[in-house]
Amino acid sequence: KGFWLITFLCLMFYSAVFPFLKFATNLMIIKYNVNPELAGAIPGLLPFGTILLTPLFGSLYDKVGKGATLMLAGSVLLTIVHILFAMPLLGVWWFAVIVMLMLGVAFSLVPSAMWPSVPKIIPMKQLGSAYAIIFYIQNIGLSMVPVLIGSVIEDNTVNGTIDYTVPMSIFALFGFIAVVISFLLKQADKKYSYGLEEKNEK
């Protein structure tokens, strides 16, 4: 059960991040009035944030534990980010920067706890197969979600202007599903004693 929860958490989480980045530059231009020459710089903040934060959260998991809690917190933050992008709030560049930095925190929290948690659930002799299944299912989502969002964007384009409310609401829904899965994973950890809340350093 824990393995499949992590697998579908991975599917929902990454489906709300990587496909979003495909449309993020245009979102910055249309909704936040960012100069087209600079619009790509705001989504570009995401990898720079993860460079600093992912090792920090990974070390926190090693020394303190709370892996399931970190995944839950990251999923909640991801959902908040997409809700903020969906709502008609502050169409200015600095607000978009703040929300994108929040996404960077979420994007560091979940992977830094999720990937080290798989060996706590799956025996070492099956670990390669486990990661292969996770990536297989994840890539199905990463291939289909852009098609879905592209279709929704086409339906929400009027006179050449795109309304990103519905697409961002779909991403927020993916985040909410990730929150539910993270909560169920935390409950499963209590029931089956996977050790996700325990520190890795002994």
PDB file of C-alpha atoms in Angstrom:
ATOM      1  CA  LYS A   1       0.000   0.000   0.000  1.00  0.00           C
ATOM      2  CA  GLY A   2       2.769   2.427   0.883  1.00  0.00           C
ATOM      3  CA  PHE A   3       4.509   1.831  -2.442  1.00  0.00           C
ATOM      4  CA  TRP A   4       1.386   2.576  -4.487  1.00  0.00           C
ATOM      5  CA  LEU A   5       0.647   5.668  -2.412  1.00  0.00           C
ATOM      6  CA  ILE A   6       4.142   7.004  -3.123  1.00  0.00           C
ATOM      7  CA  THR A   7       3.748   6.098  -6.808  1.00  0.00           C
ATOM      8  CA  PHE A   8       0.525   8.058  -7.197  1.00  0.00           C
ATOM      9  CA  LEU A   9       1.850  10.894  -5.041  1.00  0.00           C
ATOM     10  CA  CYS A  10       4.735  11.119  -7.493  1.00  0.00           C
ATOM     11  CA  LEU A  11       2.273  11.118 -10.401  1.00  0.00           C
ATOM     12  CA  MET A  12       0.104  13.901  -8.985  1.00  0.00           C
ATOM     13  CA  PHE A  13       2.951  16.023  -7.663  1.00  0.00           C
ATOM     14  CA  TYR A  14       5.071  16.062 -10.798  1.00  0.00           C
ATOM     15  CA  SER A  15       1.971  16.468 -12.988  1.00  0.00           C
ATOM     16  CA  ALA A  16       1.351  19.729 -11.128  1.00  0.00           C
ATOM     17  CA  VAL A  17       4.927  20.970 -11.583  1.00  0.00           C
ATOM     18  CA  PHE A  18       6.604  20.058 -14.889  1.00  0.00           C
ATOM     19  CA  PRO A  19       3.575  20.563 -17.193  1.00  0.00           C
ATOM     20  CA  PHE A  20       2.891  23.856 -15.394  1.00  0.00           C
ATOM     21  CA  LEU A  21       6.381  25.069 -16.277  1.00  0.00           C
ATOM     22  CA  LYS A  22       5.588  24.564 -19.973  1.00  0.00           C
ATOM     23  CA  PHE A  23       2.892  27.232 -19.708  1.00  0.00           C
ATOM     24  CA  ALA A  24       4.385  29.377 -16.936  1.00  0.00           C
ATOM     25  CA  THR A  25       6.256  31.837 -19.159  1.00  0.00           C
ATOM     26  CA  ASN A  26       3.106  32.723 -21.090  1.00  0.00           C
ATOM     27  CA  LEU A  27       1.218  32.988 -17.784  1.00  0.00           C
ATOM     28  CA  MET A  28       3.748  35.577 -16.602  1.00  0.00           C
ATOM     29  CA  ILE A  29       3.219  37.624 -19.767  1.00  0.00           C
ATOM     30  CA  ILE A  30      -0.573  37.502 -19.881  1.00  0.00           C
ATOM     31  CA  LYS A  31      -1.581  37.572 -16.228  1.00  0.00           C
ATOM     32  CA  TYR A  32       1.318  39.411 -14.575  1.00  0.00           C
ATOM     33  CA  ASN A  33       2.265  41.810 -17.380  1.00  0.00           C
ATOM     34  CA  VAL A  34       5.901  40.721 -17.425  1.00  0.00           C
ATOM     35  CA  ASN A  35       8.036  41.815 -20.374  1.00  0.00           C
ATOM     36  CA  PRO A  36       8.248  38.841 -22.805  1.00  0.00           C
ATOM     37  CA  GLU A  37      12.051  39.129 -22.825  1.00  0.00           C
ATOM     38  CA  LEU A  38      12.143  38.655 -19.041  1.00  0.00           C
ATOM     39  CA  ALA A  39       9.134  36.373 -18.499  1.00  0.00           C
ATOM     40  CA  GLY A  40      11.160  33.165 -18.673  1.00  0.00           C
ATOM     41  CA  ALA A  41      13.368  34.319 -15.798  1.00  0.00           C
ATOM     42  CA  ILE A  42      10.562  33.945 -13.232  1.00  0.00           C
ATOM     43  CA  PRO A  43       9.874  30.221 -13.838  1.00  0.00           C
ATOM     44  CA  GLY A  44      13.655  29.896 -14.068  1.00  0.00           C
ATOM     45  CA  LEU A  45      13.831  30.702 -10.351  1.00  0.00           C
ATOM     46  CA  LEU A  46      12.498  27.214  -9.594  1.00  0.00           C
ATOM     47  CA  PRO A  47      15.695  25.187 -10.229  1.00  0.00           C
ATOM     48  CA  PHE A  48      17.834  27.760  -8.429  1.00  0.00           C
ATOM     49  CA  GLY A  49      15.668  27.371  -5.334  1.00  0.00           C
ATOM     50  CA  THR A  50      15.865  23.595  -5.439  1.00  0.00           C
ATOM     51  CA  ILE A  51      19.666  23.701  -5.712  1.00  0.00           C
ATOM     52  CA  LEU A  52      19.787  25.262  -2.254  1.00  0.00           C
ATOM     53  CA  LEU A  53      16.758  23.746  -0.525  1.00  0.00           C
ATOM     54  CA  THR A  54      16.669  20.097  -1.644  1.00  0.00           C
ATOM     55  CA  PRO A  55      19.976  19.176   0.077  1.00  0.00           C
ATOM     56  CA  LEU A  56      18.777  21.047   3.180  1.00  0.00           C
ATOM     57  CA  PHE A  57      15.471  19.148   3.392  1.00  0.00           C
ATOM     58  CA  GLY A  58      17.202  15.865   2.540  1.00  0.00           C
ATOM     59  CA  SER A  59      19.621  16.407   5.398  1.00  0.00           C
ATOM     60  CA  LEU A  60      16.695  17.274   7.673  1.00  0.00           C
ATOM     61  CA  TYR A  61      15.049  13.952   6.787  1.00  0.00           C
ATOM     62  CA  ASP A  62      18.292  12.104   7.523  1.00  0.00           C
ATOM     63  CA  LYS A  63      18.863  13.758  10.881  1.00  0.00           C
ATOM     64  CA  VAL A  64      15.313  14.339  12.186  1.00  0.00           C
ATOM     65  CA  GLY A  65      12.991  12.134  10.137  1.00  0.00           C
ATOM     66  CA  LYS A  66       9.388  13.225   9.499  1.00  0.00           C
ATOM     67  CA  GLY A  67       9.501  12.111   5.850  1.00  0.00           C
ATOM     68  CA  ALA A  68       5.736  11.650   5.542  1.00  0.00           C
ATOM     69  CA  THR A  69       5.188  15.040   7.180  1.00  0.00           C
ATOM     70  CA  LEU A  70       7.591  16.718   4.745  1.00  0.00           C
ATOM     71  CA  MET A  71       5.706  15.201   1.794  1.00  0.00           C
ATOM     72  CA  LEU A  72       2.390  16.372   3.229  1.00  0.00           C
ATOM     73  CA  ALA A  73       3.709  19.892   3.845  1.00  0.00           C
ATOM     74  CA  GLY A  74       5.123  20.118   0.333  1.00  0.00           C
ATOM     75  CA  SER A  75       1.843  18.945  -1.204  1.00  0.00           C
ATOM     76  CA  VAL A  76      -0.136  21.522   0.806  1.00  0.00           C
ATOM     77  CA  LEU A  77       2.238  24.279  -0.296  1.00  0.00           C
ATOM     78  CA  LEU A  78       1.985  23.138  -3.928  1.00  0.00           C
ATOM     79  CA  THR A  79      -1.813  23.372  -3.754  1.00  0.00           C
ATOM     80  CA  ILE A  80      -1.669  26.865  -2.240  1.00  0.00           C
ATOM     81  CA  VAL A  81       0.690  28.006  -5.014  1.00  0.00           C
ATOM     82  CA  HIS A  82      -1.659  26.935  -7.791  1.00  0.00           C
ATOM     83  CA  ILE A  83      -4.684  28.406  -6.016  1.00  0.00           C
ATOM     84  CA  LEU A  84      -2.847  31.743  -5.814  1.00  0.00           C
ATOM     85  CA  PHE A  85      -1.984  31.543  -9.516  1.00  0.00           C
ATOM     86  CA  ALA A  86      -5.617  30.709 -10.330  1.00  0.00           C
ATOM     87  CA  MET A  87      -7.152  33.567  -8.338  1.00  0.00           C
ATOM     88  CA  PRO A  88      -7.412  37.107  -9.747  1.00  0.00           C
ATOM     89  CA  LEU A  89      -4.889  38.561  -7.314  1.00  0.00           C
ATOM     90  CA  LEU A  90      -2.219  41.230  -7.829  1.00  0.00           C
ATOM     91  CA  GLY A  91      -1.339  41.047 -11.502  1.00  0.00           C
ATOM     92  CA  VAL A  92       2.183  42.320 -10.873  1.00  0.00           C
ATOM     93  CA  TRP A  93       5.575  40.685 -11.403  1.00  0.00           C
ATOM     94  CA  TRP A  94       6.753  40.679  -7.770  1.00  0.00           C
ATOM     95  CA  PHE A  95       3.702  38.683  -6.642  1.00  0.00           C
ATOM     96  CA  ALA A  96       4.446  36.089  -9.327  1.00  0.00           C
ATOM     97  CA  VAL A  97       8.056  35.907  -8.081  1.00  0.00           C
ATOM     98  CA  ILE A  98       6.941  35.273  -4.496  1.00  0.00           C
ATOM     99  CA  VAL A  99       4.515  32.524  -5.523  1.00  0.00           C
ATOM    100  CA  MET A 100       7.151  30.913  -7.772  1.00  0.00           C
ATOM    101  CA  LEU A 101       9.606  30.876  -4.853  1.00  0.00           C
ATOM    102  CA  MET A 102       6.933  29.127  -2.769  1.00  0.00           C
ATOM    103  CA  LEU A 103       6.687  26.535  -5.542  1.00  0.00           C
ATOM    104  CA  GLY A 104      10.451  26.094  -5.283  1.00  0.00           C
ATOM    105  CA  VAL A 105      10.088  25.244  -1.590  1.00  0.00           C
ATOM    106  CA  ALA A 106       7.338  22.705  -2.354  1.00  0.00           C
ATOM    107  CA  PHE A 107       9.409  21.231  -5.180  1.00  0.00           C
ATOM    108  CA  SER A 108      12.271  20.719  -2.733  1.00  0.00           C
ATOM    109  CA  LEU A 109      10.217  19.357   0.158  1.00  0.00           C
ATOM    110  CA  VAL A 110       8.459  16.454  -1.553  1.00  0.00           C
ATOM    111  CA  PRO A 111      11.255  14.867  -3.644  1.00  0.00           C
ATOM    112  CA  SER A 112      13.820  15.155  -0.850  1.00  0.00           C
ATOM    113  CA  ALA A 113      11.554  12.995   1.338  1.00  0.00           C
ATOM    114  CA  MET A 114       9.799  10.869  -1.293  1.00  0.00           C
ATOM    115  CA  TRP A 115      12.727   9.202  -3.053  1.00  0.00           C
ATOM    116  CA  PRO A 116      14.603   8.136   0.122  1.00  0.00           C
ATOM    117  CA  SER A 117      11.327   6.703   1.466  1.00  0.00           C
ATOM    118  CA  VAL A 118      10.986   4.051  -1.245  1.00  0.00           C
ATOM    119  CA  PRO A 119      13.778   1.796   0.170  1.00  0.00           C
ATOM    120  CA  LYS A 120      12.018   1.867   3.543  1.00  0.00           C
ATOM    121  CA  ILE A 121       8.994   0.181   1.959  1.00  0.00           C
ATOM    122  CA  ILE A 122      10.415  -1.978  -0.836  1.00  0.00           C
ATOM    123  CA  PRO A 123      13.052  -4.718  -0.269  1.00  0.00           C
ATOM    124  CA  MET A 124      16.449  -3.957  -1.798  1.00  0.00           C
ATOM    125  CA  LYS A 125      16.140  -6.876  -4.232  1.00  0.00           C
ATOM    126  CA  GLN A 126      13.069  -5.222  -5.808  1.00  0.00           C
ATOM    127  CA  LEU A 127      14.202  -1.611  -5.594  1.00  0.00           C
ATOM    128  CA  GLY A 128      15.152  -1.252  -9.275  1.00  0.00           C
ATOM    129  CA  SER A 129      11.771  -2.564 -10.387  1.00  0.00           C
ATOM    130  CA  ALA A 130      10.025  -0.287  -7.895  1.00  0.00           C
ATOM    131  CA  TYR A 131      11.720   2.858  -9.208  1.00  0.00           C
ATOM    132  CA  ALA A 132      11.050   1.754 -12.796  1.00  0.00           C
ATOM    133  CA  ILE A 133       7.313   1.402 -12.091  1.00  0.00           C
ATOM    134  CA  ILE A 134       7.206   4.789 -10.370  1.00  0.00           C
ATOM    135  CA  PHE A 135       8.904   6.528 -13.302  1.00  0.00           C
ATOM    136  CA  TYR A 136       6.764   4.625 -15.814  1.00  0.00           C
ATOM    137  CA  ILE A 137       3.529   5.834 -14.221  1.00  0.00           C
ATOM    138  CA  GLN A 138       4.921   9.317 -13.638  1.00  0.00           C
ATOM    139  CA  ASN A 139       5.846   9.676 -17.317  1.00  0.00           C
ATOM    140  CA  ILE A 140       2.352   8.670 -18.387  1.00  0.00           C
ATOM    141  CA  GLY A 141       1.096  11.691 -16.466  1.00  0.00           C
ATOM    142  CA  LEU A 142       3.838  13.954 -17.820  1.00  0.00           C
ATOM    143  CA  SER A 143       2.854  12.985 -21.370  1.00  0.00           C
ATOM    144  CA  MET A 144      -0.918  13.347 -20.953  1.00  0.00           C
ATOM    145  CA  VAL A 145      -1.272  16.410 -18.715  1.00  0.00           C
ATOM    146  CA  PRO A 146       0.188  18.906 -21.236  1.00  0.00           C
ATOM    147  CA  VAL A 147      -2.323  17.602 -23.791  1.00  0.00           C
ATOM    148  CA  LEU A 148      -5.149  18.129 -21.292  1.00  0.00           C
ATOM    149  CA  ILE A 149      -3.993  21.615 -20.273  1.00  0.00           C
ATOM    150  CA  GLY A 150      -3.395  22.620 -23.889  1.00  0.00           C
ATOM    151  CA  SER A 151      -6.947  21.613 -24.759  1.00  0.00           C
ATOM    152  CA  VAL A 152      -8.340  23.541 -21.786  1.00  0.00           C
ATOM    153  CA  ILE A 153      -6.291  26.618 -22.711  1.00  0.00           C
ATOM    154  CA  GLU A 154      -7.652  26.456 -26.257  1.00  0.00           C
ATOM    155  CA  ASP A 155     -11.198  26.376 -24.858  1.00  0.00           C
ATOM    156  CA  ASN A 156     -10.434  29.362 -22.620  1.00  0.00           C
ATOM    157  CA  THR A 157      -8.908  31.600 -25.269  1.00  0.00           C
ATOM    158  CA  VAL A 158     -11.049  34.539 -26.393  1.00  0.00           C
ATOM    159  CA  ASN A 159      -9.820  36.963 -29.058  1.00  0.00           C
ATOM    160  CA  GLY A 160      -6.276  35.737 -28.573  1.00  0.00           C
ATOM    161  CA  THR A 161      -6.339  36.291 -24.797  1.00  0.00           C
ATOM    162  CA  ILE A 162      -5.982  33.263 -22.539  1.00  0.00           C
ATOM    163  CA  ASP A 163      -7.832  32.976 -19.230  1.00  0.00           C
ATOM    164  CA  TYR A 164      -5.588  30.796 -17.054  1.00  0.00           C
ATOM    165  CA  THR A 165      -8.118  30.385 -14.224  1.00  0.00           C
ATOM    166  CA  VAL A 166      -9.350  26.930 -15.277  1.00  0.00           C
ATOM    167  CA  PRO A 167      -5.914  25.492 -16.191  1.00  0.00           C
ATOM    168  CA  MET A 168      -4.434  26.650 -12.886  1.00  0.00           C
ATOM    169  CA  SER A 169      -7.456  25.244 -11.043  1.00  0.00           C
ATOM    170  CA  ILE A 170      -6.704  21.860 -12.629  1.00  0.00           C
ATOM    171  CA  PHE A 171      -3.128  22.068 -11.364  1.00  0.00           C
ATOM    172  CA  ALA A 172      -4.508  22.989  -7.918  1.00  0.00           C
ATOM    173  CA  LEU A 173      -6.736  19.901  -8.081  1.00  0.00           C
ATOM    174  CA  PHE A 174      -3.667  17.744  -8.752  1.00  0.00           C
ATOM    175  CA  GLY A 175      -2.068  19.342  -5.703  1.00  0.00           C
ATOM    176  CA  PHE A 176      -5.129  18.654  -3.560  1.00  0.00           C
ATOM    177  CA  ILE A 177      -5.102  14.984  -4.623  1.00  0.00           C
ATOM    178  CA  ALA A 178      -1.406  14.903  -3.650  1.00  0.00           C
ATOM    179  CA  VAL A 179      -2.373  16.257  -0.210  1.00  0.00           C
ATOM    180  CA  VAL A 180      -4.943  13.478   0.244  1.00  0.00           C
ATOM    181  CA  ILE A 181      -2.443  10.822  -0.864  1.00  0.00           C
ATOM    182  CA  SER A 182       0.231  12.243   1.466  1.00  0.00           C
ATOM    183  CA  PHE A 183      -2.207  12.101   4.365  1.00  0.00           C
ATOM    184  CA  LEU A 184      -3.100   8.485   3.539  1.00  0.00           C
ATOM    185  CA  LEU A 185       0.612   7.679   3.307  1.00  0.00           C
ATOM    186  CA  LYS A 186       1.187   9.146   6.750  1.00  0.00           C
ATOM    187  CA  GLN A 187      -1.673   7.014   8.119  1.00  0.00           C
ATOM    188  CA  ALA A 188      -0.285   3.904   6.374  1.00  0.00           C
ATOM    189  CA  ASP A 189       3.123   4.602   7.899  1.00  0.00           C
ATOM    190  CA  LYS A 190       1.558   4.534  11.367  1.00  0.00           C
ATOM    191  CA  LYS A 191      -0.288   1.294  10.609  1.00  0.00           C
ATOM    192  CA  TYR A 192       2.474  -0.644   8.850  1.00  0.00           C
ATOM    193  CA  SER A 193       5.533   0.916  10.548  1.00  0.00           C
ATOM    194  CA  TYR A 194       7.445   1.767   7.366  1.00  0.00           C
ATOM    195  CA  GLY A 195       9.626   4.154   9.356  1.00  0.00           C
ATOM    196  CA  LEU A 196       8.936   7.193   7.169  1.00  0.00           C
ATOM    197  CA  GLU A 197       8.792   9.455  10.220  1.00  0.00           C
ATOM    198  CA  GLU A 198      12.011   8.033  11.630  1.00  0.00           C
ATOM    199  CA  LYS A 199      15.408   9.594  10.933  1.00  0.00           C
ATOM    200  CA  ASN A 200      17.746   7.801   8.569  1.00  0.00           C
ATOM    201  CA  GLU A 201      20.846   8.301  10.710  1.00  0.00           C
ATOM    202  CA  LYS A 202      21.098   5.650  13.400  1.00  0.00           C
TER     203      LYS A 202
END
